[in-house]
mmCIF file of C-alpha atoms in Angstrom:
data_model
loop_
_atom_site.group_PDB
_atom_site.id
_atom_site.type_symbol
_atom_site.label_atom_id
_atom_site.label_comp_id
_atom_site.label_asym_id
_atom_site.label_seq_id
_atom_site.Cartn_x
_atom_site.Cartn_y
_atom_site.Cartn_z
ATOM 1 C CA MET A 1 9.779 36.378 -1.899
ATOM 2 C CA ILE A 2 10.586 32.751 -3.191
ATOM 3 C CA ASP A 3 11.518 32.531 -6.617
ATOM 4 C CA ASN A 4 9.908 29.786 -8.448
ATOM 5 C CA LEU A 5 7.250 28.959 -5.796
ATOM 6 C CA ASN A 6 3.767 28.370 -6.661
ATOM 7 C CA VAL A 7 0.427 27.454 -4.791
ATOM 8 C CA GLU A 8 0.822 23.597 -6.639
ATOM 9 C CA ASP A 9 4.447 23.972 -4.432
ATOM 10 C CA ILE A 10 2.492 23.989 -0.682
ATOM 11 C CA ASP A 11 1.152 20.686 0.846
ATOM 12 C CA ALA A 12 -0.453 21.996 3.426
ATOM 13 C CA LEU A 13 -1.129 25.752 5.795
ATOM 14 C CA LEU A 14 -0.701 25.322 9.404
ATOM 15 C CA SER A 15 -3.470 26.671 9.956
ATOM 16 C CA ARG A 16 -5.752 24.917 7.299
ATOM 17 C CA GLY A 17 -4.186 21.733 6.472
ATOM 18 C CA GLN A 18 -3.949 20.260 3.344
ATOM 19 C CA ILE A 19 -5.147 22.842 0.168
ATOM 20 C CA CYS A 20 -6.810 21.506 -2.568
ATOM 21 C CA ALA A 21 -4.719 22.752 -5.012
ATOM 22 C CA GLY A 22 -3.067 21.497 -8.561
ATOM 23 C CA LYS A 23 -3.304 18.985 -11.589
ATOM 24 C CA PHE A 24 -5.402 16.662 -9.747
ATOM 25 C CA TRP A 25 -8.433 18.833 -8.248
ATOM 26 C CA ARG A 26 -9.013 20.699 -11.225
ATOM 27 C CA ASN A 27 -9.499 17.539 -13.291
ATOM 28 C CA PHE A 28 -11.337 16.344 -10.136
ATOM 29 C CA PHE A 29 -13.864 19.295 -10.776
ATOM 30 C CA ILE A 30 -13.824 19.431 -14.127
ATOM 31 C CA GLY A 31 -14.586 15.437 -14.441
ATOM 32 C CA PHE A 32 -17.482 15.615 -11.775
ATOM 33 C CA TYR A 33 -19.254 18.770 -13.537
ATOM 34 C CA ILE A 34 -19.185 16.967 -16.886
ATOM 35 C CA PHE A 35 -20.642 13.526 -15.039
ATOM 36 C CA ALA A 36 -23.302 15.529 -13.651
ATOM 37 C CA GLY A 37 -24.385 17.549 -16.890
ATOM 38 C CA LEU A 38 -24.739 14.162 -18.349
ATOM 39 C CA LEU A 39 -26.867 12.765 -15.963
ATOM 40 C CA PHE A 40 -29.232 15.641 -16.039
ATOM 41 C CA ALA A 41 -29.033 15.469 -19.592
ATOM 42 C CA VAL A 42 -30.412 11.752 -19.315
ATOM 43 C CA ALA A 43 -32.889 12.801 -16.489
ATOM 44 C CA ILE A 44 -34.268 15.350 -18.931
ATOM 45 C CA GLY A 45 -34.382 12.958 -21.662
ATOM 46 C CA PHE A 46 -36.438 10.335 -19.747
ATOM 47 C CA LEU A 47 -38.986 13.174 -18.344
ATOM 48 C CA ILE A 48 -39.537 14.261 -21.979
ATOM 49 C CA GLY A 49 -39.285 10.323 -23.742
ATOM 50 C CA VAL A 50 -41.543 8.850 -20.744
ATOM 51 C CA PRO A 51 -44.863 10.408 -21.652
ATOM 52 C CA LEU A 52 -44.101 10.219 -25.352
ATOM 53 C CA SER A 53 -43.210 6.685 -25.474
ATOM 54 C CA VAL A 54 -45.726 5.579 -22.662
ATOM 55 C CA GLY A 55 -48.561 8.335 -24.707
ATOM 56 C CA GLU A 56 -49.377 9.228 -20.719
ATOM 57 C CA PHE A 57 -47.796 10.670 -17.653
ATOM 58 C CA ASP A 58 -46.277 7.570 -15.736
ATOM 59 C CA PHE A 59 -46.480 9.756 -12.515
ATOM 60 C CA ASP A 60 -44.427 7.284 -10.615
ATOM 61 C CA ILE A 61 -41.412 7.552 -12.911
ATOM 62 C CA ILE A 62 -41.679 11.073 -13.374
ATOM 63 C CA ILE A 63 -41.619 11.318 -9.424
ATOM 64 C CA THR A 64 -38.796 9.006 -9.374
ATOM 65 C CA ILE A 65 -36.704 10.995 -12.019
ATOM 66 C CA VAL A 66 -37.492 14.115 -10.096
ATOM 67 C CA CYS A 67 -36.191 12.927 -6.853
ATOM 68 C CA PHE A 68 -33.186 11.355 -8.241
ATOM 69 C CA SER A 69 -32.614 14.878 -10.077
ATOM 70 C CA GLY A 70 -33.342 16.598 -6.683
ATOM 71 C CA ALA A 71 -30.677 14.439 -4.932
ATOM 72 C CA GLY A 72 -28.074 15.058 -7.799
ATOM 73 C CA LEU A 73 -28.684 18.919 -7.448
ATOM 74 C CA LEU A 74 -28.027 18.803 -3.809
ATOM 75 C CA ILE A 75 -24.505 16.822 -4.503
ATOM 76 C CA VAL A 76 -24.013 19.235 -7.516
ATOM 77 C CA ILE A 77 -24.435 22.317 -5.189
ATOM 78 C CA SER A 78 -22.126 20.968 -2.187
ATOM 79 C CA VAL A 79 -19.352 19.755 -4.423
ATOM 80 C CA THR A 80 -19.245 23.693 -5.597
ATOM 81 C CA LEU A 81 -19.512 24.776 -2.169
ATOM 82 C CA ILE A 82 -16.403 22.749 -1.504
ATOM 83 C CA ARG A 83 -14.977 23.863 -4.837
ATOM 84 C CA LEU A 84 -15.406 27.619 -3.830
ATOM 85 C CA TYR A 85 -14.103 26.812 -0.570
ATOM 86 C CA CYS A 86 -10.883 25.760 -1.964
ATOM 87 C CA ARG A 87 -10.348 28.141 -4.277
ATOM 88 C CA SER A 88 -10.438 30.673 -1.279
ATOM 89 C CA ILE A 89 -7.800 28.634 0.339
ATOM 90 C CA VAL A 90 -5.724 28.591 -2.753
ATOM 91 C CA LYS A 91 -6.118 32.663 -3.362
ATOM 92 C CA LYS A 92 -5.228 32.898 0.459
ATOM 93 C CA THR A 93 -2.115 30.946 -0.194
ATOM 94 C CA GLU A 94 -1.266 32.751 -3.328
ATOM 95 C CA LEU A 95 -1.263 36.048 -0.789
ATOM 96 C CA PHE A 96 1.014 34.683 1.756
ATOM 97 C CA LEU A 97 3.503 33.553 -1.006
ATOM 98 C CA ASN A 98 3.876 37.332 -1.777
ATOM 99 C CA ASP A 99 6.515 38.167 0.999
ATOM 100 C CA ALA A 100 7.249 34.560 2.059
ATOM 101 C CA VAL A 101 10.621 33.609 2.830
ATOM 102 C CA LEU A 102 12.028 30.108 2.863
ATOM 103 C CA LEU A 103 13.579 28.547 6.268
ATOM 104 C CA ASN A 104 14.163 25.320 7.494
ATOM 105 C CA ALA A 105 12.385 23.892 10.771
ATOM 106 C CA GLN A 106 11.811 21.193 12.864
ATOM 107 C CA ALA A 107 8.133 19.703 13.283
ATOM 108 C CA LYS A 108 6.702 17.571 15.823
ATOM 109 C CA SER A 109 3.392 15.971 16.404
ATOM 110 C CA LEU A 110 0.894 17.510 19.127
ATOM 111 C CA GLY A 111 -1.555 14.225 19.235
ATOM 112 C CA GLU A 112 -3.056 11.847 16.966
ATOM 113 C CA PRO A 113 -6.872 11.763 17.202
ATOM 114 C CA TYR A 114 -9.725 10.215 15.113
ATOM 115 C CA VAL A 115 -11.095 12.983 13.182
ATOM 116 C CA PHE A 116 -13.815 13.421 10.568
ATOM 117 C CA ARG A 117 -12.838 14.088 7.325
ATOM 118 C CA ASN A 118 -15.439 14.539 4.637
ATOM 119 C CA THR A 119 -17.495 11.572 4.849
ATOM 120 C CA PHE A 120 -15.350 9.361 6.496
ATOM 121 C CA TYR A 121 -13.033 8.882 9.794
ATOM 122 C CA CYS A 122 -9.240 8.988 9.761
ATOM 123 C CA LYS A 123 -6.457 9.257 12.162
ATOM 124 C CA GLY A 124 -5.008 12.917 11.611
ATOM 125 C CA CYS A 125 -2.347 14.507 13.828
ATOM 126 C CA SER A 126 -1.738 18.663 14.635
ATOM 127 C CA LEU A 127 1.453 19.592 14.047
ATOM 128 C CA GLU A 128 4.137 22.007 15.640
ATOM 129 C CA VAL A 129 6.794 23.921 13.779
ATOM 130 C CA SER A 130 9.673 25.574 15.457
ATOM 131 C CA PHE A 131 11.959 27.531 13.355
ATOM 132 C CA THR A 132 14.301 30.796 13.547
ATOM 133 C CA TYR A 133 13.312 34.024 11.349
ATOM 134 C CA ASN A 134 15.460 37.142 12.074
ATOM 135 C CA GLY A 135 17.238 35.839 14.732
ATOM 136 C CA VAL A 136 13.887 34.957 16.572
ATOM 137 C CA ASN A 137 13.042 31.539 17.829
ATOM 138 C CA LEU A 138 9.163 30.895 16.806
ATOM 139 C CA CYS A 139 6.842 27.877 17.190
ATOM 140 C CA ARG A 140 3.561 27.979 15.723
ATOM 141 C CA GLN A 141 0.961 25.209 15.994
ATOM 142 C CA SER A 142 -1.370 23.838 13.556
ATOM 143 C CA LYS A 143 -4.660 26.141 14.777
ATOM 144 C CA TYR A 144 -6.891 28.211 13.615
ATOM 145 C CA LYS A 145 -8.899 30.457 16.120
ATOM 146 C CA ASP A 146 -7.695 28.699 19.018
ATOM 147 C CA ILE A 147 -9.025 25.313 17.699
ATOM 148 C CA TYR A 148 -6.441 22.836 16.751
ATOM 149 C CA ILE A 149 -6.518 21.413 13.064
ATOM 150 C CA PHE A 150 -5.721 17.695 12.869
ATOM 151 C CA SER A 151 -4.911 16.480 9.721
ATOM 152 C CA PRO A 152 -3.601 13.072 7.921
ATOM 153 C CA VAL A 153 -1.465 15.245 5.721
ATOM 154 C CA PHE A 154 0.982 16.477 8.776
ATOM 155 C CA TYR A 155 2.080 12.755 9.225
ATOM 156 C CA LYS A 156 4.440 13.178 6.501
ATOM 157 C CA TYR A 157 6.317 16.035 8.680
ATOM 158 C CA VAL A 158 6.342 14.604 11.977
ATOM 159 C CA ASN A 159 9.471 14.292 13.927
ATOM 160 C CA LYS A 160 11.155 15.527 10.636
ATOM 161 C CA SER A 161 13.393 18.515 10.060
ATOM 162 C CA VAL A 162 10.806 20.360 6.904
ATOM 163 C CA TYR A 163 11.491 23.013 4.744
ATOM 164 C CA ILE A 164 8.632 25.771 4.978
ATOM 165 C CA ALA A 165 7.731 29.269 3.524
ATOM 166 C CA TYR A 166 7.049 31.696 6.221
ATOM 167 C CA SER A 167 4.780 34.579 5.405
ATOM 168 C CA PRO A 168 5.816 37.064 8.427
ATOM 169 C CA THR A 169 3.078 39.659 7.243
ATOM 170 C CA TYR A 170 0.206 37.229 7.959
ATOM 171 C CA ASP A 171 1.827 35.064 10.493
ATOM 172 C CA GLU A 172 1.284 31.698 8.315
ATOM 173 C CA VAL A 173 3.425 28.764 8.148
ATOM 174 C CA MET A 174 3.251 26.854 4.540
ATOM 175 C CA LEU A 175 4.874 22.900 4.179
ATOM 176 C CA ILE A 176 6.294 22.610 1.054
ATOM 177 C CA LYS A 177 5.727 19.424 -0.827
ATOM 178 C CA PRO A 178 8.968 17.108 -0.813
ATOM 179 C CA ASP A 179 8.676 16.693 -4.364
ATOM 180 C CA SER A 180 9.051 20.700 -4.981
ATOM 181 C CA LEU A 181 12.229 20.788 -3.125
ATOM 182 C CA LYS A 182 13.945 19.692 -5.696
ATOM 183 C CA LYS A 183 12.354 22.317 -8.430
ATOM 184 C CA LEU A 184 13.321 24.878 -6.176
ATOM 185 C CA ASN A 185 17.361 23.135 -5.654
ATOM 186 C CA ILE A 186 16.613 22.609 -2.115
ATOM 187 C CA GLU A 187 18.240 19.648 -0.336
#
């Protein structure tokens, strides 16, 4: 186990790509839920206030508000599913860190296609990491169940000597953020 290394110090898993951990993502989800709650409160206010102010039900406005509220609910459900997925990756990373060892490795690109990420296309690359563990030369690629993982975060590590956290129990390679190396007194 590597002392002082936690999930916020890990930039990406070789088998999953970038992980959503840290203050930014926590603040993003909190801010999103507060904003969504305020929007729903406004929508409920309109649903109650329109009939009271007009004196009768204006079905066009009510249907519009209900449709927008339904679309908002779908967005909230989608973001919640993304949050749950991110949380499961963080939990797995915490498990991988239990027996991780710090190693020096060489990284190189395996390809650079345009990939679909969330709602847009961007250029991503697949990564191959070569390192020595217990006197054995190992080479791991960014794959999950024989499918290559292409991620823009891998560009930071292409054709460089990088430090990785390797979990021999789970055969998982974790890329450490360059800023975290200073905290760990490495470099």
